[in-house]
Amino acid sequence: MRVFIAGIDGYLGWPLAVYLRARGHEVAGADLLLRREWVAEVGGISALPIGGREERTRAVNEAAGAELDFRVGDLTDFAFVKGLFQEFRPEAVVHLGQMPSAPYSMIDQAHCVWTQRNNVSNNLNLLWAIKEVVPEAHLIKLGTMGEYGTPAVDIPEGFFEVEFRGRKDYLPFPRQAGSWYHQSKVHDSHNTRFATEIWGTRATDIMQGVVFGTGIAEMGDDPRLRTRLDFDQCFGTAINRFCCQAIIGHPLTLFGIGKQRRGFLPLADAMQCLGLALENPPAAGEYRVFNQFENAYSIAELAYLVKDIAGDIGLPVDIKRYDNPRTEMEDHYYNPDRQHLLDLGYQPTRDIRSVIKAMLLDLLDNKERIAAHADVLIPDIRWDGDRRRSEVIG
Amino acid sequence: MRVFIAGIDGYLGWPLAVYLRARGHEVAGADLLLRREWVAEVGGISALPIGGREERTRAVNEAAGAELDFRVGDLTDFAFVKGLFQEFRPEAVVHLGQMPSAPYSMIDQAHCVWTQRNNVSNNLNLLWAIKEVVPEAHLIKLGTMGEYGTPAVDIPEGFFEVEFRGRKDYLPFPRQAGSWYHQSKVHDSHNTRFATEIWGTRATDIMQGVVFGTGIAEMGDDPRLRTRLDFDQCFGTAINRFCCQAIIGHPLTLFGIGKQRRGFLPLADAMQCLGLALENPPAAGEYRVFNQFENAYSIAELAYLVKDIAGDIGLPVDIKRYDNPRTEMEDHYYNPDRQHLLDLGYQPTRDIRSVIKAMLLDLLDNKERIAAHADVLIPDIRWDGDRRRSEVIG
């Protein structure tokens, strides 16, 4: 299958290119390489050293047959997107090409507005390019479980049966996102569904949990095939950050009481799920929503798990609570569905202990790199608009 | 009260300035005057001749005491918005400064993306300027009843009690908007609510029906105080377009079977409601939603009403059905609430016959103007992306 990956240089985009090439798909992608700039802007660095575009492309071409087509360009430029689609004629488009950080979007007015303009515009451009060039193509748009927020009822996959004042309808499940970034993904979900309705195009909207992991089997031992792994307050997500903290003996940073529950999944599971979505496209005009995560965990539960596994390999770890920079519920009901991917054959990694252990071992070699940037581990971007480093509260 | 009107040059923004000045409020506003360009772009013209910025400002200053502060500038430029707020320090901000046409947003990729970028960016800028400069100020953000779409259940005001799998929550009512423009308003609603949650600012989100009418009492007989009235396929809304058609003997254009039901309200009611919202601000941190319309009518019902009233004043009128350029349900359940404004004292105009009769009489003087632009009365912008003039189907 010809698959176009928007955001091919990112934490998920790059492994997806490697994964799909290993499975014999033809892959093209585009990226403006902004993730590298954003991480530098907030003082971070990838814990795992990664290659540049040319080195990556060379490595993937050595590992598999046909050329990987990796373009540098801006997805908010419609002429660029349309031209690429006319050339490559994708059968599927995976949209990972966005600014993906909640805290980064919360820095100030400029970061908020830039995030929403960028994300909304480039998602619209992909929708329009599909319509105008390859109307049969399947869009897999990455959303996030964060679009739903934390309602007091179960979270279905996109839609639910509603009874209201004695009448019934099947309606989109309400979205209550918790950052300007997450709001941008809600906007994209609304736009994506609308496109399928008016044009009869097809889309899978993936509400993905928080991904963790340092690699996938398809990367083998080639360091040039590795993906990035961030640990700063903006681009480092919970388990990835905890592992980096464990490596350098920094206390694991729980925000607030730590009972926030979220869906999580290993990088390999994310690849497996995206592969299943690609290989089982929706019908023309169909808009379907998949909740994509291995399981739901509380942040504290994960911190204790990392502490425990780190202890097994001789890394003593402390856990500390910090005042929460975010506006969010810290103790709440959370019960999302994830049946659609199971129905397609998704085999969740049941053993996240092994995944976390492998991460710690991968990261050990890069202890100096992480230690040299340890000041990015404590957040100072606050949801109330203030800029103040979180203090230890317990 | 010091009220800032974003979009002060528009169909609603200008009458609101006149209305609020007549009630003794201090008014400032900004507009980039784009509405005048958009209407020209699609071949339209205001059926009622209107003055330019300077003539309008002079007229309102003669009619009431203090100076009206009417700036020309771009609300997507944050420095401009913030500077204005620092100078004027509004106690309330009414946001009418957006691209408000569904068909215009559906023309092509460029119009779609421009609309969403413009609307989302300038709404975010107003939210940020309030937060940074006047955090106590009340934002009245104009949304549209179209954000809800046409669900098979009653439409509450923004939120509803949900029971799902035996658990309950009070959730945002799902939005199912029917154009790229309407989607942009959904995005704005999500962003506006989120701002109140994280910053404790206050907002009223008005889901407004379709407004009709040629003026309000506060304009008296001064033609310089008049507002615009569009009748083209993009900026002319149903009743306004029907009245212009009746004036020149053009058949009233029903799209499809004509049983589409929507909320409608006279211009005077819109002003009354916005005044009530302004005079009864929400608490700090409160986000409230008002459904704002006089009553729900089907399009066919309104066409027959206009035909009947036109007949009374000697204008023979035909009604014709055209193939529907939109993707929408043409016969559906529709039962929206509108209790919040009634609770604040809203007195709906019960007699829309009189309003329509007054409109027809106002428009009669401008028959030549309308007739000279009659080619904009038949739509050719289609929701499926095609560009083809609608044909008569019955």
Short mmCIF file of N, CA, C and O in Angstrom, two decimals, chain B residues 56-141:
data_model
loop_
_atom_site.label_atom_id
_atom_site.label_comp_id
_atom_site.label_asym_id
_atom_site.label_seq_id
_atom_site.Cartn_x
_atom_site.Cartn_y
_atom_site.Cartn_z
N ARG B 56 -20.60 57.08 9.16
CA ARG B 56 -21.30 56.38 10.24
C ARG B 56 -20.93 56.96 11.60
O ARG B 56 -21.78 57.21 12.45
N THR B 57 -19.62 57.17 11.79
CA THR B 57 -19.16 57.67 13.08
C THR B 57 -19.72 59.06 13.34
O THR B 57 -20.21 59.37 14.43
N ARG B 58 -19.70 59.89 12.29
CA ARG B 58 -20.22 61.25 12.44
C ARG B 58 -21.70 61.20 12.82
O ARG B 58 -22.14 61.90 13.74
N ALA B 59 -22.45 60.35 12.14
CA ALA B 59 -23.89 60.28 12.39
C ALA B 59 -24.20 59.85 13.81
O ALA B 59 -25.07 60.41 14.48
N VAL B 60 -23.47 58.85 14.30
CA VAL B 60 -23.75 58.36 15.63
C VAL B 60 -23.32 59.40 16.66
O VAL B 60 -23.94 59.56 17.71
N ASN B 61 -22.28 60.15 16.37
CA ASN B 61 -21.84 61.18 17.30
C ASN B 61 -22.82 62.35 17.36
O ASN B 61 -23.00 62.96 18.41
N GLU B 62 -23.48 62.63 16.24
CA GLU B 62 -24.52 63.68 16.27
C GLU B 62 -25.72 63.21 17.07
O GLU B 62 -26.32 63.95 17.82
N ALA B 63 -26.06 61.90 16.92
CA ALA B 63 -27.26 61.37 17.55
C ALA B 63 -27.10 61.22 19.06
O ALA B 63 -28.06 61.34 19.80
N ALA B 64 -25.89 60.92 19.55
CA ALA B 64 -25.69 60.74 20.99
C ALA B 64 -24.47 61.55 21.40
O ALA B 64 -23.78 62.13 20.57
N GLY B 65 -24.19 61.58 22.68
CA GLY B 65 -23.16 62.47 23.22
C GLY B 65 -21.72 62.13 22.87
O GLY B 65 -21.18 62.62 21.86
N ALA B 66 -21.09 61.29 23.68
CA ALA B 66 -19.64 61.05 23.59
C ALA B 66 -19.22 60.45 22.25
O ALA B 66 -20.03 59.95 21.48
N GLU B 67 -17.94 60.55 21.97
CA GLU B 67 -17.39 60.04 20.72
C GLU B 67 -17.51 58.52 20.62
O GLU B 67 -17.25 57.81 21.59
N LEU B 68 -17.83 58.07 19.43
CA LEU B 68 -17.76 56.63 19.15
C LEU B 68 -16.35 56.35 18.63
O LEU B 68 -15.87 57.02 17.72
N ASP B 69 -15.71 55.36 19.23
CA ASP B 69 -14.33 55.05 18.84
C ASP B 69 -14.35 53.84 17.89
O ASP B 69 -14.49 52.72 18.32
N PHE B 70 -14.25 54.10 16.60
CA PHE B 70 -14.40 53.07 15.57
C PHE B 70 -13.04 52.93 14.87
O PHE B 70 -12.64 53.80 14.10
N ARG B 71 -12.31 51.85 15.18
CA ARG B 71 -10.99 51.65 14.60
C ARG B 71 -11.02 50.66 13.45
O ARG B 71 -11.75 49.67 13.50
N VAL B 72 -10.17 50.91 12.49
CA VAL B 72 -10.00 49.93 11.41
C VAL B 72 -8.75 49.12 11.71
O VAL B 72 -7.67 49.67 11.88
N GLY B 73 -8.91 47.82 11.83
CA GLY B 73 -7.74 47.00 12.14
C GLY B 73 -8.11 45.52 12.17
O GLY B 73 -9.30 45.16 12.14
N ASP B 74 -7.08 44.70 12.25
CA ASP B 74 -7.23 43.26 12.11
C ASP B 74 -7.18 42.58 13.47
O ASP B 74 -6.17 42.62 14.17
N LEU B 75 -8.27 41.92 13.83
CA LEU B 75 -8.36 41.27 15.15
C LEU B 75 -7.47 40.02 15.23
O LEU B 75 -7.27 39.49 16.31
N THR B 76 -6.93 39.55 14.10
CA THR B 76 -5.98 38.45 14.20
C THR B 76 -4.58 38.97 14.56
O THR B 76 -3.67 38.17 14.76
N ASP B 77 -4.43 40.28 14.65
CA ASP B 77 -3.17 40.89 15.07
C ASP B 77 -3.28 41.17 16.57
O ASP B 77 -3.95 42.12 16.99
N PHE B 78 -2.61 40.35 17.37
CA PHE B 78 -2.80 40.44 18.82
C PHE B 78 -2.34 41.78 19.38
O PHE B 78 -2.97 42.33 20.29
N ALA B 79 -1.27 42.35 18.82
CA ALA B 79 -0.77 43.63 19.32
C ALA B 79 -1.85 44.71 19.16
O ALA B 79 -2.05 45.56 20.03
N PHE B 80 -2.57 44.64 18.04
CA PHE B 80 -3.65 45.60 17.78
C PHE B 80 -4.76 45.45 18.83
O PHE B 80 -5.21 46.42 19.44
N VAL B 81 -5.17 44.21 19.07
CA VAL B 81 -6.27 43.95 20.01
C VAL B 81 -5.85 44.36 21.43
O VAL B 81 -6.59 45.06 22.14
N LYS B 82 -4.67 43.95 21.83
CA LYS B 82 -4.21 44.22 23.18
C LYS B 82 -4.06 45.74 23.40
O LYS B 82 -4.46 46.27 24.45
N GLY B 83 -3.51 46.41 22.39
CA GLY B 83 -3.35 47.86 22.48
C GLY B 83 -4.69 48.56 22.65
O GLY B 83 -4.85 49.47 23.49
N LEU B 84 -5.68 48.13 21.89
CA LEU B 84 -7.02 48.71 21.99
C LEU B 84 -7.60 48.50 23.38
O LEU B 84 -8.23 49.40 23.96
N PHE B 85 -7.42 47.30 23.91
CA PHE B 85 -7.99 47.00 25.23
C PHE B 85 -7.29 47.82 26.32
O PHE B 85 -7.91 48.26 27.28
N GLN B 86 -5.97 48.02 26.16
CA GLN B 86 -5.23 48.82 27.15
C GLN B 86 -5.73 50.26 27.13
O GLN B 86 -5.81 50.92 28.17
N GLU B 87 -6.09 50.73 25.95
CA GLU B 87 -6.55 52.10 25.82
C GLU B 87 -8.00 52.25 26.31
O GLU B 87 -8.31 53.12 27.12
N PHE B 88 -8.88 51.36 25.84
CA PHE B 88 -10.32 51.52 26.10
C PHE B 88 -10.76 50.83 27.40
O PHE B 88 -11.76 51.22 28.00
N ARG B 89 -10.03 49.82 27.84
CA ARG B 89 -10.36 49.04 29.03
C ARG B 89 -11.84 48.66 29.09
O ARG B 89 -12.59 49.06 29.99
N PRO B 90 -12.27 47.84 28.13
CA PRO B 90 -13.69 47.46 28.08
C PRO B 90 -14.15 46.69 29.31
O PRO B 90 -13.37 45.91 29.87
N GLU B 91 -15.40 46.91 29.71
CA GLU B 91 -16.02 46.09 30.76
C GLU B 91 -16.74 44.91 30.12
O GLU B 91 -17.01 43.91 30.78
N ALA B 92 -17.07 45.07 28.85
CA ALA B 92 -17.69 43.96 28.11
C ALA B 92 -17.19 44.00 26.67
O ALA B 92 -16.90 45.07 26.14
N VAL B 93 -17.07 42.82 26.09
CA VAL B 93 -16.60 42.69 24.71
C VAL B 93 -17.63 41.84 23.97
O VAL B 93 -17.94 40.72 24.40
N VAL B 94 -18.18 42.38 22.89
CA VAL B 94 -19.13 41.60 22.09
C VAL B 94 -18.41 41.19 20.80
O VAL B 94 -17.96 42.05 20.04
N HIS B 95 -18.30 39.89 20.59
CA HIS B 95 -17.51 39.42 19.45
C HIS B 95 -18.40 39.07 18.25
O HIS B 95 -18.98 38.00 18.16
N LEU B 96 -18.47 40.03 17.34
CA LEU B 96 -19.21 39.86 16.09
C LEU B 96 -18.26 39.95 14.90
O LEU B 96 -18.70 40.05 13.75
N GLY B 97 -16.96 39.89 15.17
CA GLY B 97 -15.97 40.19 14.13
C GLY B 97 -15.46 38.98 13.39
O GLY B 97 -14.26 38.72 13.41
N GLN B 98 -16.34 38.24 12.75
CA GLN B 98 -15.89 37.05 12.05
C GLN B 98 -16.48 36.95 10.65
O GLN B 98 -17.39 37.68 10.29
N MET B 99 -15.93 36.02 9.90
CA MET B 99 -16.49 35.73 8.58
C MET B 99 -17.72 34.86 8.86
O MET B 99 -17.58 33.75 9.35
N PRO B 100 -18.94 35.36 8.56
CA PRO B 100 -20.16 34.71 9.05
C PRO B 100 -20.95 33.90 8.02
O PRO B 100 -22.11 33.59 8.29
N SER B 101 -20.37 33.58 6.88
CA SER B 101 -21.18 32.93 5.85
C SER B 101 -20.80 31.47 5.65
O SER B 101 -19.64 31.16 5.37
N ALA B 102 -21.81 30.59 5.73
CA ALA B 102 -21.58 29.18 5.43
C ALA B 102 -21.14 28.97 3.97
O ALA B 102 -20.09 28.40 3.72
N PRO B 103 -21.92 29.46 2.98
CA PRO B 103 -21.50 29.19 1.59
C PRO B 103 -20.12 29.78 1.26
O PRO B 103 -19.34 29.15 0.55
N TYR B 104 -19.82 30.96 1.78
CA TYR B 104 -18.52 31.56 1.48
C TYR B 104 -17.40 30.63 1.95
O TYR B 104 -16.40 30.46 1.26
N SER B 105 -17.59 30.01 3.11
CA SER B 105 -16.55 29.11 3.64
C SER B 105 -16.45 27.82 2.85
O SER B 105 -15.47 27.09 2.99
N MET B 106 -17.48 27.54 2.04
CA MET B 106 -17.53 26.27 1.29
C MET B 106 -17.01 26.44 -0.14
O MET B 106 -17.03 25.48 -0.92
N ILE B 107 -16.60 27.64 -0.53
CA ILE B 107 -16.21 27.89 -1.93
C ILE B 107 -15.07 26.97 -2.37
O ILE B 107 -15.16 26.30 -3.39
N ASP B 108 -14.00 26.94 -1.59
CA ASP B 108 -12.86 26.10 -1.95
C ASP B 108 -11.91 26.01 -0.75
O ASP B 108 -12.22 26.53 0.33
N GLN B 109 -10.78 25.34 -0.96
CA GLN B 109 -9.81 25.15 0.12
C GLN B 109 -9.40 26.50 0.72
O GLN B 109 -9.32 26.65 1.94
N ALA B 110 -9.11 27.45 -0.14
CA ALA B 110 -8.59 28.73 0.36
C ALA B 110 -9.62 29.42 1.25
O ALA B 110 -9.28 29.94 2.32
N HIS B 111 -10.89 29.41 0.84
CA HIS B 111 -11.92 30.07 1.65
C HIS B 111 -12.19 29.31 2.94
O HIS B 111 -12.46 29.91 3.99
N CYS B 112 -12.14 28.00 2.87
CA CYS B 112 -12.33 27.17 4.06
C CYS B 112 -11.24 27.44 5.09
O CYS B 112 -11.52 27.77 6.25
N VAL B 113 -9.99 27.33 4.66
CA VAL B 113 -8.88 27.48 5.61
C VAL B 113 -8.80 28.92 6.11
O VAL B 113 -8.61 29.16 7.30
N TRP B 114 -9.02 29.87 5.22
CA TRP B 114 -8.96 31.27 5.66
C TRP B 114 -10.02 31.52 6.74
O TRP B 114 -9.74 32.15 7.76
N THR B 115 -11.22 31.04 6.50
CA THR B 115 -12.32 31.26 7.45
C THR B 115 -11.96 30.71 8.82
O THR B 115 -12.12 31.38 9.85
N GLN B 116 -11.49 29.47 8.84
CA GLN B 116 -11.22 28.87 10.16
C GLN B 116 -10.03 29.55 10.84
O GLN B 116 -10.07 29.80 12.04
N ARG B 117 -8.99 29.85 10.06
CA ARG B 117 -7.83 30.53 10.66
C ARG B 117 -8.24 31.88 11.22
O ARG B 117 -7.87 32.25 12.33
N ASN B 118 -8.99 32.63 10.42
CA ASN B 118 -9.39 33.97 10.83
C ASN B 118 -10.26 33.91 12.08
O ASN B 118 -9.99 34.58 13.09
N ASN B 119 -11.30 33.10 12.02
CA ASN B 119 -12.26 33.09 13.12
C ASN B 119 -11.64 32.54 14.40
O ASN B 119 -11.79 33.13 15.48
N VAL B 120 -10.93 31.43 14.30
CA VAL B 120 -10.32 30.84 15.50
C VAL B 120 -9.27 31.78 16.08
O VAL B 120 -9.22 32.01 17.29
N SER B 121 -8.44 32.36 15.21
CA SER B 121 -7.37 33.24 15.71
C SER B 121 -7.94 34.48 16.39
O SER B 121 -7.47 34.88 17.46
N ASN B 122 -8.93 35.11 15.77
CA ASN B 122 -9.35 36.36 16.38
C ASN B 122 -10.16 36.12 17.66
O ASN B 122 -10.07 36.92 18.59
N ASN B 123 -10.87 35.00 17.73
CA ASN B 123 -11.55 34.69 19.00
C ASN B 123 -10.53 34.41 20.10
O ASN B 123 -10.67 34.88 21.23
N LEU B 124 -9.47 33.65 19.77
CA LEU B 124 -8.42 33.40 20.76
C LEU B 124 -7.78 34.73 21.19
O LEU B 124 -7.50 34.93 22.38
N ASN B 125 -7.55 35.62 20.24
CA ASN B 125 -6.93 36.90 20.61
C ASN B 125 -7.79 37.70 21.58
O ASN B 125 -7.28 38.32 22.51
N LEU B 126 -9.11 37.67 21.37
CA LEU B 126 -9.98 38.39 22.31
C LEU B 126 -9.91 37.73 23.68
O LEU B 126 -9.86 38.42 24.71
N LEU B 127 -9.90 36.40 23.72
CA LEU B 127 -9.80 35.70 25.01
C LEU B 127 -8.50 36.09 25.72
O LEU B 127 -8.51 36.38 26.93
N TRP B 128 -7.40 36.08 24.98
CA TRP B 128 -6.10 36.40 25.59
C TRP B 128 -6.02 37.88 26.00
O TRP B 128 -5.44 38.20 27.04
N ALA B 129 -6.58 38.76 25.19
CA ALA B 129 -6.53 40.19 25.54
C ALA B 129 -7.35 40.45 26.80
O ALA B 129 -6.95 41.25 27.66
N ILE B 130 -8.48 39.76 26.94
CA ILE B 130 -9.26 39.90 28.18
C ILE B 130 -8.43 39.41 29.35
O ILE B 130 -8.28 40.10 30.37
N LYS B 131 -7.85 38.22 29.21
CA LYS B 131 -7.05 37.66 30.31
C LYS B 131 -5.92 38.60 30.70
O LYS B 131 -5.68 38.83 31.88
N GLU B 132 -5.22 39.15 29.72
CA GLU B 132 -4.02 39.93 30.03
C GLU B 132 -4.30 41.37 30.42
O GLU B 132 -3.52 41.97 31.15
N VAL B 133 -5.41 41.92 29.94
CA VAL B 133 -5.63 43.36 30.15
C VAL B 133 -6.83 43.64 31.07
O VAL B 133 -6.73 44.45 31.98
N VAL B 134 -7.95 42.98 30.81
CA VAL B 134 -9.18 43.29 31.56
C VAL B 134 -9.84 41.98 32.02
O VAL B 134 -10.93 41.62 31.56
N PRO B 135 -9.20 41.26 32.96
CA PRO B 135 -9.69 39.91 33.31
C PRO B 135 -11.10 39.87 33.89
O PRO B 135 -11.72 38.81 33.91
N GLU B 136 -11.61 41.03 34.34
CA GLU B 136 -12.98 41.04 34.86
C GLU B 136 -14.01 41.22 33.74
O GLU B 136 -15.21 41.09 33.98
N ALA B 137 -13.56 41.55 32.54
CA ALA B 137 -14.50 41.87 31.46
C ALA B 137 -15.31 40.65 31.04
O ALA B 137 -14.87 39.51 31.13
N HIS B 138 -16.51 40.94 30.58
CA HIS B 138 -17.46 39.91 30.16
C HIS B 138 -17.38 39.76 28.64
O HIS B 138 -17.64 40.71 27.92
N LEU B 139 -17.03 38.57 28.18
CA LEU B 139 -17.04 38.32 26.73
C LEU B 139 -18.41 37.79 26.32
O LEU B 139 -18.89 36.78 26.86
N ILE B 140 -19.03 38.47 25.37
CA ILE B 140 -20.24 37.92 24.74
C ILE B 140 -19.81 37.48 23.35
O ILE B 140 -19.51 38.30 22.49
N LYS B 141 -19.73 36.18 23.19
CA LYS B 141 -19.23 35.64 21.93
C LYS B 141 -20.42 35.14 21.13
O LYS B 141 -21.23 34.37 21.62
#
